[in-house]
PDB file of C-alpha atoms in Angstrom:
ATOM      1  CA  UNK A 193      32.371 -20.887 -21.993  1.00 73.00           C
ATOM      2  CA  UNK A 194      33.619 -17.270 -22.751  1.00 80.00           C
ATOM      3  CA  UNK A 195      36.608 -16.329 -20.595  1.00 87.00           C
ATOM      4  CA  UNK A 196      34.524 -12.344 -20.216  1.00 92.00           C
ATOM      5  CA  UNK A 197      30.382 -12.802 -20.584  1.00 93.00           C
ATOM      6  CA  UNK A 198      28.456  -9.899 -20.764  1.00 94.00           C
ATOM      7  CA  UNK A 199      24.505  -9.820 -21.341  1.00 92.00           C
ATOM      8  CA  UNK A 200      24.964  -8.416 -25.069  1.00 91.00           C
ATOM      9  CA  UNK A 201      21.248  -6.183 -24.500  1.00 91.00           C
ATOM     10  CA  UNK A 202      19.921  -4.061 -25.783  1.00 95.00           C
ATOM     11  CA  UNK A 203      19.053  -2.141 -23.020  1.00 96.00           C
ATOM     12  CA  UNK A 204      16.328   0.272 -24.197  1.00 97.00           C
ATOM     13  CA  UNK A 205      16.286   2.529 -20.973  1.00 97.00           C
ATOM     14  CA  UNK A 206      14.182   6.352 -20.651  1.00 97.00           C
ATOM     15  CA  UNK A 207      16.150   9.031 -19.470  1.00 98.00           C
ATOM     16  CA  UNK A 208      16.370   9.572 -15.580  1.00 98.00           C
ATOM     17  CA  UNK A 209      16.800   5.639 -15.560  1.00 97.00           C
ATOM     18  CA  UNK A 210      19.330   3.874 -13.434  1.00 98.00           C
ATOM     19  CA  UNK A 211      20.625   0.906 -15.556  1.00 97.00           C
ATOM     20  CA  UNK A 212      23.351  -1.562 -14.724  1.00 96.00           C
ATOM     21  CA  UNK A 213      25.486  -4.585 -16.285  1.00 94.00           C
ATOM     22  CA  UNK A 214      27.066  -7.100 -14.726  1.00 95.00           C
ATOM     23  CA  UNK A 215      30.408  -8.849 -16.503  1.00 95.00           C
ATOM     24  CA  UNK A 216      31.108 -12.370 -15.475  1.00 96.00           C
ATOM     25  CA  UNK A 217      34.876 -13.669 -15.993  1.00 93.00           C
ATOM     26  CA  UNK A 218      36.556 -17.261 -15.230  1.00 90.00           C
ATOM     27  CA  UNK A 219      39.494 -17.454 -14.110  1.00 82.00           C
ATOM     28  CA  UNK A 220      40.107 -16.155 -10.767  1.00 79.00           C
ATOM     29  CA  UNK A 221      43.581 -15.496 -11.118  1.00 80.00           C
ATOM     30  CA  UNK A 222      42.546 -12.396 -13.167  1.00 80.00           C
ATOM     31  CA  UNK A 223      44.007  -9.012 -12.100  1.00 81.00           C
ATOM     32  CA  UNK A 224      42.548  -5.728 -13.186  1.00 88.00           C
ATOM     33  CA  UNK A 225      39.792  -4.400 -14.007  1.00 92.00           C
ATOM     34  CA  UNK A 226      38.334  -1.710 -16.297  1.00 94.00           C
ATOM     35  CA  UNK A 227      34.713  -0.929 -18.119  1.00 96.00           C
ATOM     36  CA  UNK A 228      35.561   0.841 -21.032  1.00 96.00           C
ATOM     37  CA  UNK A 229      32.960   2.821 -23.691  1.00 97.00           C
ATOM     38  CA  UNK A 230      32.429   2.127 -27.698  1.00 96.00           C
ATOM     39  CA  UNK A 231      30.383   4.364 -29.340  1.00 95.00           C
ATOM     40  CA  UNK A 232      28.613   2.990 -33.258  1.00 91.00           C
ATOM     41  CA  UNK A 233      31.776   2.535 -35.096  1.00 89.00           C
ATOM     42  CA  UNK A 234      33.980   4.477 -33.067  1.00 93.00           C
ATOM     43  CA  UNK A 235      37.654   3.516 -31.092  1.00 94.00           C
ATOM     44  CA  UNK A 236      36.494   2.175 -27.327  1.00 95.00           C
ATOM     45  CA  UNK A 237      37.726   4.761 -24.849  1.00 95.00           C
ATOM     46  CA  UNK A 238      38.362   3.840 -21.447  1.00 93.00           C
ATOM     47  CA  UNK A 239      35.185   4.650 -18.894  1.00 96.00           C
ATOM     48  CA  UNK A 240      36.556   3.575 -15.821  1.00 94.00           C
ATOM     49  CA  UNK A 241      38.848   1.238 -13.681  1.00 91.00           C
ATOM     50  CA  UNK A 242      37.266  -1.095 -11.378  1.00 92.00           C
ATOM     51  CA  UNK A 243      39.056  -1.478  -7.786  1.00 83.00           C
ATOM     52  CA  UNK A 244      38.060  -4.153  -5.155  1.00 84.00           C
ATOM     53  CA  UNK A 245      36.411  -0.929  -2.937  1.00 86.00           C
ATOM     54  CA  UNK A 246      34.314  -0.021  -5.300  1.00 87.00           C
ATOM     55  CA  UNK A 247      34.762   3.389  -7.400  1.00 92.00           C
ATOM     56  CA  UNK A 248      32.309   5.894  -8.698  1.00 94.00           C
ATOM     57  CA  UNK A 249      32.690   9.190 -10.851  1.00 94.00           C
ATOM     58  CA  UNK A 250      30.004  11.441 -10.993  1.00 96.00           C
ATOM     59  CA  UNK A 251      27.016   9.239 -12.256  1.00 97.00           C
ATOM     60  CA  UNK A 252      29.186   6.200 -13.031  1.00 97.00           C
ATOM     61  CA  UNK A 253      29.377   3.371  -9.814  1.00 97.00           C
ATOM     62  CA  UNK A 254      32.127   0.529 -10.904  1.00 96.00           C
ATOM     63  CA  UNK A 255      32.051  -2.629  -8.264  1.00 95.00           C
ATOM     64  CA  UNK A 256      34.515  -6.232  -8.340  1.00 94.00           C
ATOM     65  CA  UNK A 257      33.148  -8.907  -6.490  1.00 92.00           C
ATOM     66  CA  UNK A 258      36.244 -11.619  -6.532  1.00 91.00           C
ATOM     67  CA  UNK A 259      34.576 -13.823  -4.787  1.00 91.00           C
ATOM     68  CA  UNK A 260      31.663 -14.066  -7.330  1.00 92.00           C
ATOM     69  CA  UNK A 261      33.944 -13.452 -10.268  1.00 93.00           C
ATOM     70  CA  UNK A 262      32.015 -10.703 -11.496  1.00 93.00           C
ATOM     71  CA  UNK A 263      32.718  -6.777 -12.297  1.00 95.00           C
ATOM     72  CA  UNK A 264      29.481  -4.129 -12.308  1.00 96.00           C
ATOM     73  CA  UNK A 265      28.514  -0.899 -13.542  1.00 97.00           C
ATOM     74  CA  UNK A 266      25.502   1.176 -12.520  1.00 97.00           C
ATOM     75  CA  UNK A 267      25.026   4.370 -14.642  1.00 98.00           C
ATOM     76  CA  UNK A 268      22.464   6.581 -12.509  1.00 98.00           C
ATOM     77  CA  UNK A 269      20.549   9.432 -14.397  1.00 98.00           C
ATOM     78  CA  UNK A 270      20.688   8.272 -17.703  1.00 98.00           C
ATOM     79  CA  UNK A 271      21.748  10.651 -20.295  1.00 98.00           C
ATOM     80  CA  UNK A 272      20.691  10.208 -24.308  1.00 98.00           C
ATOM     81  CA  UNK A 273      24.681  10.662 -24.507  1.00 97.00           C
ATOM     82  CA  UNK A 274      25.181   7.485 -22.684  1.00 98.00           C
ATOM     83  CA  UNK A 275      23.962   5.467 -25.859  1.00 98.00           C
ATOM     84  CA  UNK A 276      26.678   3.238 -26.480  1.00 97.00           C
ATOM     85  CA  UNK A 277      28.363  -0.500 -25.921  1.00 96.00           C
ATOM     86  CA  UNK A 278      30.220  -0.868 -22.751  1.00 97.00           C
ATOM     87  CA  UNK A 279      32.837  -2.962 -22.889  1.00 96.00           C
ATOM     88  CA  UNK A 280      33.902  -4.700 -19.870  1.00 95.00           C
ATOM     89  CA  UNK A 281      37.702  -5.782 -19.733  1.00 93.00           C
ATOM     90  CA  UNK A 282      39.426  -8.261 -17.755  1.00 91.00           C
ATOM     91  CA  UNK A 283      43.628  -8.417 -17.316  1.00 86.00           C
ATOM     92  CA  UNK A 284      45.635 -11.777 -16.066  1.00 79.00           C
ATOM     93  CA  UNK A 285      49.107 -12.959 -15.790  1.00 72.00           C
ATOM     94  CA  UNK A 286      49.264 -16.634 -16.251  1.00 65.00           C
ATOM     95  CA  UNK A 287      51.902 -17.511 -17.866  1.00 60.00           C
ATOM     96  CA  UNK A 288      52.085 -14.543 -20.087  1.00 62.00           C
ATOM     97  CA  UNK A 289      50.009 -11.402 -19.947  1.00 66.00           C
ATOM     98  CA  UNK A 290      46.639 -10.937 -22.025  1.00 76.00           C
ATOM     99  CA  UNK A 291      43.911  -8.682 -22.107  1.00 85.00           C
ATOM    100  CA  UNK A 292      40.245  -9.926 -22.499  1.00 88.00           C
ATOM    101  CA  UNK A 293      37.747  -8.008 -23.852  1.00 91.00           C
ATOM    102  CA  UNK A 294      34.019  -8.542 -23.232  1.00 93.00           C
ATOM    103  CA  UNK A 295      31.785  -8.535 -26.087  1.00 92.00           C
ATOM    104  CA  UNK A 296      30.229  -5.718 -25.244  1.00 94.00           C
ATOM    105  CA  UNK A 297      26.691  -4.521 -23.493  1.00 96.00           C
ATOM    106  CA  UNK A 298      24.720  -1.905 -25.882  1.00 96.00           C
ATOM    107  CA  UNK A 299      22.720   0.627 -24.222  1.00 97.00           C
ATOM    108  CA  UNK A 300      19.775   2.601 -25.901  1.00 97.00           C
ATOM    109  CA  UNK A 301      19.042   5.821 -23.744  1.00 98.00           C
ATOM    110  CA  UNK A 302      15.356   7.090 -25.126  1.00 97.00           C
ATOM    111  CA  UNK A 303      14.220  10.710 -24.086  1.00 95.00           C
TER     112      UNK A 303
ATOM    113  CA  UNK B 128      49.002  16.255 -28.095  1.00 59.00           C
ATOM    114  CA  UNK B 129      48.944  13.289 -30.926  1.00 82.00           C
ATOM    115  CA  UNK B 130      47.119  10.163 -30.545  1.00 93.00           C
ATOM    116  CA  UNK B 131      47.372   6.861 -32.111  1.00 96.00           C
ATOM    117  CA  UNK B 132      47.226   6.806 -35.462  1.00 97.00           C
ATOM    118  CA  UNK B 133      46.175   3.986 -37.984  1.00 98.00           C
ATOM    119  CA  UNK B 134      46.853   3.270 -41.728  1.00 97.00           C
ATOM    120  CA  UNK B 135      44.764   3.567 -44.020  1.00 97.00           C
ATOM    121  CA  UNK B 136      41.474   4.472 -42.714  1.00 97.00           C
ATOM    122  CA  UNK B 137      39.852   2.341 -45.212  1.00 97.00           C
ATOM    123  CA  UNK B 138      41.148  -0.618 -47.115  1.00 98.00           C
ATOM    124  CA  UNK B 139      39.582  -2.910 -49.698  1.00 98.00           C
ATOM    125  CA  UNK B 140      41.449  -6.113 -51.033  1.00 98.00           C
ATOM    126  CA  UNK B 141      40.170  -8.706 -53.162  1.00 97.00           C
ATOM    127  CA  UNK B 142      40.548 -12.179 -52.119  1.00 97.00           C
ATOM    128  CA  UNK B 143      43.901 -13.582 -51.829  1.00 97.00           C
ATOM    129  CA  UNK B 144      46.139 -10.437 -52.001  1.00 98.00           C
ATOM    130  CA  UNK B 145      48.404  -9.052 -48.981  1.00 98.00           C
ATOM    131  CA  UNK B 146      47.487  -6.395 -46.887  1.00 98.00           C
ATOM    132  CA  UNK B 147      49.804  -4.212 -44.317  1.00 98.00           C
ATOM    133  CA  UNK B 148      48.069  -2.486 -42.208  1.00 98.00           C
ATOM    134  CA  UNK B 149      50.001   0.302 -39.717  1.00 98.00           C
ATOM    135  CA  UNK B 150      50.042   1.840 -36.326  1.00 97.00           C
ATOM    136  CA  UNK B 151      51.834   4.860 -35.052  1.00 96.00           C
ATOM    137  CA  UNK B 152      51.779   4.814 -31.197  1.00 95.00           C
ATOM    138  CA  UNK B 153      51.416   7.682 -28.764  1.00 93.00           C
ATOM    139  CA  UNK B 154      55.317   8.293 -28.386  1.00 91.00           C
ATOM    140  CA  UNK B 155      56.654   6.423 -25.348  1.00 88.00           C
ATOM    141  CA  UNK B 156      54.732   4.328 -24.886  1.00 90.00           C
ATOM    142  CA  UNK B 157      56.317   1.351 -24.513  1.00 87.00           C
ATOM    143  CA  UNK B 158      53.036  -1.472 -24.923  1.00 90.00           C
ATOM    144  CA  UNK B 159      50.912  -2.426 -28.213  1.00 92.00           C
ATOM    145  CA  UNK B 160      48.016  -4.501 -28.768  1.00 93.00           C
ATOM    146  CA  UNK B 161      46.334  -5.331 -32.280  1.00 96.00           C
ATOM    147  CA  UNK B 162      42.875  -6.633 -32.370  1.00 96.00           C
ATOM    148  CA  UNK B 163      39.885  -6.920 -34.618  1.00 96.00           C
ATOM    149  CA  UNK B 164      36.541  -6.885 -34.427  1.00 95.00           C
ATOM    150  CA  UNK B 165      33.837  -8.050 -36.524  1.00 92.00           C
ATOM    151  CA  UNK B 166      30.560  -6.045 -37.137  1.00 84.00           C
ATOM    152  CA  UNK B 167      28.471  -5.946 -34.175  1.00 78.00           C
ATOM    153  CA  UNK B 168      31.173  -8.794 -32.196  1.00 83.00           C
ATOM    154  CA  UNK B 169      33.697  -8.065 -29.511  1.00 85.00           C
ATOM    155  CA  UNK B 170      37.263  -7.177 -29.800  1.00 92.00           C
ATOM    156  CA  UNK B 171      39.408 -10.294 -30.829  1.00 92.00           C
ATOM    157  CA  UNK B 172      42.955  -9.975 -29.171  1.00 91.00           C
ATOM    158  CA  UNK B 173      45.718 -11.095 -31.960  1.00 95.00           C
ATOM    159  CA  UNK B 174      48.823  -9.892 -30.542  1.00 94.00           C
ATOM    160  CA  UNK B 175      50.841  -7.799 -28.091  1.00 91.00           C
ATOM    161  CA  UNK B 176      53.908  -6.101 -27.579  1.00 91.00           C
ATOM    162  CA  UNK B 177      55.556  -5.036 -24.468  1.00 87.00           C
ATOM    163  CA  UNK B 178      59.115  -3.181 -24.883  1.00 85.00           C
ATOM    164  CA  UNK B 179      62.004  -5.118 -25.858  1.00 84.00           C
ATOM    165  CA  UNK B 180      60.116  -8.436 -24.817  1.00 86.00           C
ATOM    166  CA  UNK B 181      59.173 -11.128 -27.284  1.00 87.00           C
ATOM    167  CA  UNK B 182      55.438 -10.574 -28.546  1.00 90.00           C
ATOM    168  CA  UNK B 183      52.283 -12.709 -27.583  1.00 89.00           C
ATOM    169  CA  UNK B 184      51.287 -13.698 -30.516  1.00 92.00           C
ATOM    170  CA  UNK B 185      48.405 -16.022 -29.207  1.00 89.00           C
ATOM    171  CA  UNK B 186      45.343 -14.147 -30.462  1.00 91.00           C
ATOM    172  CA  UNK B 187      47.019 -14.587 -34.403  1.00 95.00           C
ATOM    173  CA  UNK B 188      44.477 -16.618 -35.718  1.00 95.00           C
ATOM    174  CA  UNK B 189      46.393 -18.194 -38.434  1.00 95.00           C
ATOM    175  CA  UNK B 190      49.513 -17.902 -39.981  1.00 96.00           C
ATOM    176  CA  UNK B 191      48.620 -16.069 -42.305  1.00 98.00           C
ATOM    177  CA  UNK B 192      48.946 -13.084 -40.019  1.00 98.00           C
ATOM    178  CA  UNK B 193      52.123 -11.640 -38.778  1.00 97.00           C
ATOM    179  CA  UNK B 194      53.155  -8.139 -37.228  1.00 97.00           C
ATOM    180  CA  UNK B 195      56.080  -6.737 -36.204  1.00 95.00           C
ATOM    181  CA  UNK B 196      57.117  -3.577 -33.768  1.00 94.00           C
ATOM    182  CA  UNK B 197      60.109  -1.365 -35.249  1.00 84.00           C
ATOM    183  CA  UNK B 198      62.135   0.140 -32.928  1.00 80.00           C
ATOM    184  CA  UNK B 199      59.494  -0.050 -30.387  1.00 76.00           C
ATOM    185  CA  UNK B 200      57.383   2.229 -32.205  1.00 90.00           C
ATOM    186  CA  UNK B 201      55.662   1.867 -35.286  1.00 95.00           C
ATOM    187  CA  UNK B 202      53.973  -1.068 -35.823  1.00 97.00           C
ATOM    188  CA  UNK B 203      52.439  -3.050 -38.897  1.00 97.00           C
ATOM    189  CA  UNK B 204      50.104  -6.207 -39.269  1.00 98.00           C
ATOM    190  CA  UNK B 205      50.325  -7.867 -42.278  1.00 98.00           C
ATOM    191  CA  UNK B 206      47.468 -10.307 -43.602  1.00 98.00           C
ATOM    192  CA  UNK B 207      49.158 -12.804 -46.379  1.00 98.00           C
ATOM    193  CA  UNK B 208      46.664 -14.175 -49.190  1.00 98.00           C
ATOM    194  CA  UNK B 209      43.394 -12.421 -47.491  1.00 98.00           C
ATOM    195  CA  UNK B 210      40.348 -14.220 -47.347  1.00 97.00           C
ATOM    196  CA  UNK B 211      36.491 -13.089 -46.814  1.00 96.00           C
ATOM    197  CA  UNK B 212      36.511 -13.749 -43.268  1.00 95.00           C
ATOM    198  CA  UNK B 213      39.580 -11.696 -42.603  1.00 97.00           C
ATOM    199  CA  UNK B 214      37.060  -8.582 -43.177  1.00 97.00           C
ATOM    200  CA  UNK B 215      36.945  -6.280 -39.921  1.00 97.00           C
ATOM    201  CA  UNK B 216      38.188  -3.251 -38.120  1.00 97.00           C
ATOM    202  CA  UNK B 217      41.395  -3.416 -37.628  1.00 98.00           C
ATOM    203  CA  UNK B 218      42.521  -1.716 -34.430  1.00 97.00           C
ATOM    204  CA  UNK B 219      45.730  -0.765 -32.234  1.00 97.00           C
ATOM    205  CA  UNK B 220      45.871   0.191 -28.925  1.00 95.00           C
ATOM    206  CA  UNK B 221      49.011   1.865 -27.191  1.00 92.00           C
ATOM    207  CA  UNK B 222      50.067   2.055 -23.455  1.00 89.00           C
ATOM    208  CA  UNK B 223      52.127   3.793 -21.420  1.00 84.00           C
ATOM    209  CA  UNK B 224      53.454   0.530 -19.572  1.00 75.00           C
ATOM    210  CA  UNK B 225      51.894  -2.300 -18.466  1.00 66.00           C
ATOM    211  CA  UNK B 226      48.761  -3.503 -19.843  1.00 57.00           C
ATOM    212  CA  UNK B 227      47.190  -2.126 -16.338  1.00 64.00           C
ATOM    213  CA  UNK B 228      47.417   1.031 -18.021  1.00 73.00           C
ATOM    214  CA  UNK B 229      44.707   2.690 -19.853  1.00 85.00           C
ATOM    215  CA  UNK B 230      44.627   1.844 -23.439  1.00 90.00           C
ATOM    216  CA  UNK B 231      44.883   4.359 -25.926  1.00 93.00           C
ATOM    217  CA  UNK B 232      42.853   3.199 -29.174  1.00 96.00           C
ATOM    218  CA  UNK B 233      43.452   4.212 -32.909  1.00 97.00           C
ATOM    219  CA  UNK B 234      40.510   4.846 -34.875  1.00 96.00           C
ATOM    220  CA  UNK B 235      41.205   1.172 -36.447  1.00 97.00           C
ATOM    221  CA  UNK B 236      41.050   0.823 -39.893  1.00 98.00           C
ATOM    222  CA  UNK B 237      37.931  -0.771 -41.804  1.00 97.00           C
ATOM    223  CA  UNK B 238      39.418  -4.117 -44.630  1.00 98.00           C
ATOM    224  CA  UNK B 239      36.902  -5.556 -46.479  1.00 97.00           C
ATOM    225  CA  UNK B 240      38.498  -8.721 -48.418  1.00 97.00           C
ATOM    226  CA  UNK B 241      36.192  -9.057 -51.530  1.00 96.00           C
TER     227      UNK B 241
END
């Protein structure tokens, strides 16, 4: 089993949609928390951290359920613009630090 | 002001040559990452550095692969007597601090081992 699963879509959404992805990880002693966005053969760029209240910005709603082990993002109001793979990323410290990369969710926004 | 910076853009081998493959950090910051990723895959941590610390090398996948950090800055990954599957973006990430820090990425750069 992956360490980071994410449902690897497509998601083939219209405009106006709300859409979201869910990122399972496994080992609870995992620390942070971010969703970050690739676009087609492009550097990933960070979207947004994900806090244990809950953050949004603007149309962008990032949730952490510990308890579940799993990380969210809802996008409301899709934009064409919003095409892309998000990439959900998990931190630990266990006996040395790594970062964990998700293999990404890909997101088709159709007008 | 500058962001990271990868070299080259673009780099085709053929099969069992050595490849170095650079990264020029956003200045001060003080945390690196390399990692690949295959076409249409995930991003495969290989290794990362974190100031004067020893590296994590546990992503490297064989040895074959080795980088190094110079002077905490620039940094190059070097692939010794490529093979096919090494072929992949190539790309570096810098931080600020700790890897709870937003990564910066590089635009990565594209080896094809032929």
């Amino acid at each position: 089993r992956k360490e980071v699963e994410q449902d690897p879509g497509p998601f083939n959404v219209p405009e106006g949609a709300t859409v979201a992805f869910n990122c399972t990880y496994s080992n609870s002693a995992s620390q942070s928390f971010f969703w970050y966005r690739q676009d087609c053969r492009k550097e990933p760029k960070l979207l947004m951290s994900v806090y244990s209240s809950g953050n949004e910005d603007g149309r962008f709603t990032a949730q952490l359920n510990r308890a579940s082990q799993y990380i969210s993002l809802l996008i409301r109001d899709s934009k064409l613009s919003d095409s892309a793979t998000y990439l959900c990323v998990v931190n630990k410290n266990t006996g040395g630090f790594k970062t964990i990369f998700g293999a990404g969710t890909r997101l088709f926004v159709k007008a | 002001g500058a962001g990271v910076s990868q070299s080259p853009s673009n780099k085709v081998t053929e099969k069992g040559k050595d490849v170095e493959l650079r990264c020029d950090p956003i200045s001060g910051h003080t945390a690196l990452y390399w990692y690949r990723q295959s076409l249409g895959q995930g991003l495969e941590f290989l290794i990362y550095f974190q100031g004067n610390s020893a590296p994590d090398k546990s992503g490297l996948p064989s040895d074959r692969f080795s980088a190094e950090r110079t002077g905490g800055s620039v940094s190059t990954l070097t692939i010794q007597r490529t093979q096919q599957e090494d072929s992949a973006v190539y790309l570096c990430a810098s931080l600020k601090g700790a890897a709870d820090y937003e990564q910066y990425f590089g635009p990565g750069t594209r080896l094809t081992v032929t």
